[in-house]
Amino acid sequence: MSMFYTGRHRAPSKSSQTGKRAGATMVAVAAVSLGTATAGAQSATAAPATQSTQSATAKASFSGLVKQGSRGTVVKQIQRKVGVTADGVFGPKTKAAVKRWQKRKGLAADGVVGPRTGTKMGLKSSSSRSTSTRSSRTSTRSVSSSSVLSTASSLVGTPYRSGGTTPSGFDCSGFTSYVYARHGKTLPRTAEQQRRSTSRVSSPRAGDLVFFGAPAWHVGIYAGNGKMYDAGNSRVDTTKRAIWTSAVTYGRV
C-alpha cells in the first residue's frame, strides 16, 4: 500500500510575529510623529498671523470728540499737527486750521476732531477720553456763564471792604470767589492765586476772569465788550465798568 504524507502548515515562529508587530508599531509611531510635526508646522505658520492681528488690535484708534471750546493736552497735539500756536485752547483759528488739514487729507472738513480725523492724526484714545471730559466741563462752564454774569450783576452796589468775602462787603478777589462759589466753582483767595489756578486764554468770553498785573494785584469778571464786574476799592463799590487798560490777561475757570 502506498502511503502519502500530507505536510502540516507550520505556525509562524514567535520571532516572525514579534517582528511584524514591531514593524507595525514603528509605522504607527512614525505616523503620529508626522501628524504632530505637521500640526506643529501649521501652528507655527498660523502664529505670525495671530500675532499680526493682535498687533493691529493693539494699535488703539482715537474714539474721542474734540471741537471748538475743548482744551487740554490733546488740543495742543492737534494744534501742532495743523500748524497753529499750541496754547491748548480749541478756538476759531484752530477750527479753521483743522478744516484745512482735513481737506488736504480727503476727510470731511467740519473742523471737528472725531474718530476718523483723530486716528489719522495719530491721537491716542487715552488722550481723547481726558479731553472729552474736559470738553464736557468746558461746555458746562460755557452754558453757565450767563448765570455767572447774572449773579455778578445782582451784586452791583455792594460796598467795598478790604478782606470782604460776603454781600455785606467785598474786595476784588472776595467778589470773584463769592460769585463762582454760587455756581459750584471754588477759587483761591487772592487775585494772584486765582490767576495761577485758571487757564490763560487769548480770546476771552463773558464770565472769564480778567487780571491786572503779574503778579496780579486786581481781578474782575469779564462782562464782554471790553467791560467787567469788579469790586474796585474804597472809593468804588462793586460795579460794572470799562476795562481801562489793555495790559490785562484773562483766565478761564
Coordinates of C-alpha atoms in Angstrom, one line a residue:
M1 CA 0.0 0.0 0.0
S2 CA 1.3 3.4 -0.9
M3 CA 1.2 5.9 1.9
F4 CA 1.0 9.6 1.3
Y5 CA 2.3 12.1 3.8
T6 CA 0.4 15.3 4.0
G7 CA 2.5 18.0 5.4
R8 CA 1.0 20.3 8.0
H9 CA 1.2 24.1 7.7
R10 CA 3.7 25.4 10.1
A11 CA 2.7 28.1 12.5
P12 CA 4.7 31.2 12.1
S13 CA 7.5 31.5 14.5
K14 CA 7.3 33.8 17.5
S15 CA 10.2 35.8 16.3
S16 CA 8.4 36.5 13.0
Q17 CA 5.2 37.6 14.7
T18 CA 7.2 39.8 17.1
G19 CA 9.0 41.4 14.1
K20 CA 5.7 42.2 12.4
R21 CA 4.2 43.7 15.5
A22 CA 7.3 45.8 16.0
G23 CA 7.2 47.0 12.4
A24 CA 3.5 47.9 12.7
T25 CA 4.3 49.8 15.9
M26 CA 7.1 51.7 14.3
V27 CA 4.8 52.7 11.4
A28 CA 2.1 53.9 13.8
V29 CA 4.7 55.9 15.8
A30 CA 6.0 57.4 12.6
A31 CA 2.5 58.4 11.5
V32 CA 1.8 60.0 14.9
S33 CA 5.1 61.8 14.8
L34 CA 4.4 63.0 11.2
G35 CA 1.0 64.2 12.2
T36 CA 2.4 66.1 15.2
A37 CA 5.1 67.6 13.2
T38 CA 2.6 68.7 10.5
A39 CA 0.3 70.2 13.1
G40 CA 3.2 72.0 14.7
A41 CA 4.3 73.4 11.4
Q42 CA 0.7 74.6 10.7
S43 CA 0.6 76.2 14.2
A44 CA 3.9 77.8 13.6
T45 CA 2.7 79.1 10.3
A46 CA -0.5 80.5 11.8
A47 CA 1.3 82.1 14.7
P48 CA 2.6 85.2 12.9
A49 CA -0.9 85.9 11.5
T50 CA -2.4 85.8 15.1
Q51 CA 0.4 88.0 16.4
S52 CA -0.2 90.4 13.5
T53 CA -3.9 90.6 14.3
Q54 CA -3.1 91.2 17.9
S55 CA -0.6 93.8 17.0
A56 CA -3.1 95.6 14.8
T57 CA -5.7 95.4 17.5
A58 CA -3.2 96.8 20.0
K59 CA -2.9 100.0 17.9
A60 CA -5.9 101.7 19.5
S61 CA -7.8 104.1 17.3
F62 CA -9.0 107.5 18.5
S63 CA -12.5 107.4 19.9
G64 CA -13.0 110.9 21.3
L65 CA -14.6 114.1 20.1
V66 CA -12.6 117.4 20.2
K67 CA -14.1 120.6 19.0
Q68 CA -14.2 124.3 19.4
G69 CA -14.4 125.0 23.2
S70 CA -12.3 122.0 24.2
R71 CA -9.0 122.4 25.8
G72 CA -6.1 120.4 27.2
T73 CA -3.0 118.4 26.2
V74 CA -4.7 116.7 23.3
V75 CA -5.7 120.1 21.9
K76 CA -2.1 121.1 21.9
Q77 CA -1.3 117.9 20.0
I78 CA -3.9 118.8 17.4
Q79 CA -2.6 122.3 17.1
R80 CA 0.9 121.1 16.4
K81 CA -0.4 118.8 13.7
V82 CA -2.3 121.6 11.9
G83 CA 0.4 124.2 12.4
V84 CA -1.1 126.7 14.8
T85 CA 0.1 128.0 18.2
A86 CA -0.2 125.2 20.7
D87 CA -2.0 127.1 23.6
G88 CA -4.3 124.2 24.5
V89 CA -7.5 126.1 23.7
F90 CA -9.5 125.0 20.7
G91 CA -10.7 128.3 19.3
P92 CA -11.8 129.6 15.9
K93 CA -8.2 129.7 14.5
T94 CA -7.7 126.0 15.5
K95 CA -11.0 125.0 14.0
A96 CA -10.1 126.7 10.6
A97 CA -6.7 125.0 10.6
V98 CA -8.3 121.6 11.3
K99 CA -10.7 122.2 8.4
R100 CA -7.7 122.9 6.1
W101 CA -5.9 119.8 7.4
Q102 CA -9.0 117.6 6.9
K103 CA -9.4 118.9 3.3
R104 CA -5.8 118.0 2.5
K105 CA -6.3 114.5 3.8
G106 CA -9.5 113.9 2.0
L107 CA -11.7 113.9 5.1
A108 CA -15.0 115.7 5.8
A109 CA -13.8 119.3 6.6
D110 CA -16.1 120.1 9.5
G111 CA -13.4 121.4 11.9
V112 CA -14.2 118.7 14.5
V113 CA -11.6 116.1 15.5
G114 CA -13.7 112.9 15.8
P115 CA -12.6 109.2 15.4
R116 CA -11.6 109.4 11.7
T117 CA -9.6 112.6 12.0
G118 CA -8.1 111.7 15.3
T119 CA -7.0 108.3 14.1
K120 CA -5.5 109.9 11.0
M121 CA -3.6 112.4 13.2
G122 CA -2.3 109.5 15.4
L123 CA -4.0 110.7 18.6
K124 CA -4.4 108.2 21.4
S125 CA -7.7 107.1 23.0
S126 CA -6.5 107.9 26.5
S127 CA -5.9 111.5 25.4
S128 CA -9.3 111.7 23.9
R129 CA -11.1 110.4 27.0
S130 CA -9.3 113.0 29.1
T131 CA -10.1 115.8 26.7
S132 CA -13.7 114.7 26.2
T133 CA -14.1 115.1 30.0
R134 CA -12.5 118.5 29.9
S135 CA -14.6 119.4 26.9
S136 CA -17.7 118.4 28.8
R137 CA -16.7 120.6 31.7
T138 CA -15.8 123.4 29.4
S139 CA -19.3 123.1 27.8
T140 CA -20.9 123.2 31.3
R141 CA -18.9 126.4 32.1
S142 CA -19.9 128.0 28.8
V143 CA -23.6 127.3 29.5
S144 CA -23.4 128.7 33.0
S145 CA -21.5 131.9 32.0
S146 CA -24.8 133.8 31.7
S147 CA -25.7 132.7 35.2
V148 CA -22.3 133.9 36.4
L149 CA -22.9 137.3 34.9
S150 CA -26.4 137.4 36.3
T151 CA -25.1 136.8 39.8
A152 CA -22.3 139.4 39.4
S153 CA -24.9 141.9 38.1
S154 CA -27.1 141.3 41.2
L155 CA -24.3 142.3 43.5
V156 CA -23.6 145.7 41.9
G157 CA -23.7 148.4 44.6
T158 CA -22.3 146.1 47.3
P159 CA -19.8 148.3 49.3
Y160 CA -16.0 147.7 49.1
R161 CA -14.4 146.1 52.1
S162 CA -10.8 145.1 52.4
G163 CA -10.8 141.3 53.0
G164 CA -14.5 141.1 52.4
T165 CA -16.0 137.9 51.0
T166 CA -19.7 138.4 51.6
P167 CA -22.5 140.6 50.2
S168 CA -22.0 142.8 53.3
G169 CA -18.7 143.9 51.6
F170 CA -16.2 142.6 49.0
D171 CA -12.7 143.2 48.0
C172 CA -11.8 142.2 44.4
S173 CA -10.9 138.5 44.9
G174 CA -13.6 138.1 47.5
F175 CA -16.1 139.2 45.0
T176 CA -15.0 136.8 42.2
S177 CA -14.7 133.9 44.7
Y178 CA -18.2 134.5 46.0
V179 CA -19.8 134.7 42.5
Y180 CA -18.2 131.5 41.3
A181 CA -18.9 129.7 44.6
R182 CA -22.6 130.3 43.9
H183 CA -22.1 128.2 40.8
G184 CA -20.2 125.4 42.3
K185 CA -16.7 126.6 41.5
T186 CA -14.1 127.1 44.2
L187 CA -11.5 129.8 43.7
P188 CA -8.4 130.5 45.8
R189 CA -8.5 133.6 48.0
T190 CA -6.1 136.1 46.4
A191 CA -6.0 137.7 42.9
E192 CA -2.6 136.1 42.1
Q193 CA -3.7 132.7 43.3
Q194 CA -6.7 132.9 41.1
R195 CA -4.5 133.9 38.2
R196 CA -2.3 130.9 38.7
S197 CA -5.3 128.5 39.1
T198 CA -7.1 129.4 35.9
S199 CA -6.2 128.6 32.3
R200 CA -4.9 131.6 30.4
V201 CA -6.9 132.4 27.3
S202 CA -6.2 134.9 24.5
S203 CA -9.8 135.2 23.3
P204 CA -11.8 135.9 26.4
R205 CA -15.5 135.3 26.7
A206 CA -18.1 136.6 29.2
G207 CA -17.6 135.0 32.6
D208 CA -13.8 134.7 32.3
L209 CA -11.6 136.3 35.0
V210 CA -9.7 139.4 34.0
F211 CA -6.4 140.0 35.8
F212 CA -4.4 143.2 36.2
G213 CA -0.6 142.8 36.6
A214 CA 1.6 139.7 37.0
P215 CA 1.7 139.0 39.9
A216 CA -2.0 140.1 39.8
W217 CA -3.0 142.9 42.1
H218 CA -6.6 143.1 40.9
V219 CA -9.2 140.8 39.4
G220 CA -12.7 141.1 38.0
I221 CA -15.2 139.2 35.9
Y222 CA -15.2 139.9 32.2
A223 CA -18.7 141.0 31.1
G224 CA -17.9 141.2 27.3
N225 CA -17.5 144.2 25.1
G226 CA -14.4 145.5 27.0
K227 CA -16.3 145.7 30.3
M228 CA -16.1 143.9 33.6
Y229 CA -17.7 143.5 37.0
D230 CA -15.4 144.1 39.9
A231 CA -15.1 145.4 43.5
G232 CA -12.6 148.2 43.0
N233 CA -11.5 150.0 46.1
S234 CA -12.8 152.0 49.0
R235 CA -13.9 154.8 46.6
V236 CA -15.8 152.4 44.2
D237 CA -18.5 150.0 45.2
T238 CA -19.0 146.7 43.3
T239 CA -19.8 147.9 39.8
K240 CA -19.8 147.2 36.0
R241 CA -17.3 149.4 34.2
A242 CA -15.0 149.6 31.2
I243 CA -11.6 147.9 31.4
W244 CA -9.3 150.9 31.3
T245 CA -6.1 149.3 30.1
S246 CA -5.0 146.7 27.6
A247 CA -2.3 145.4 30.0
V248 CA -4.5 142.6 31.3
T249 CA -4.7 138.9 31.0
Y250 CA -7.7 136.5 31.0
G251 CA -8.2 133.2 32.8
R252 CA -10.9 130.6 32.4
V253 CA -12.1 128.8 35.5

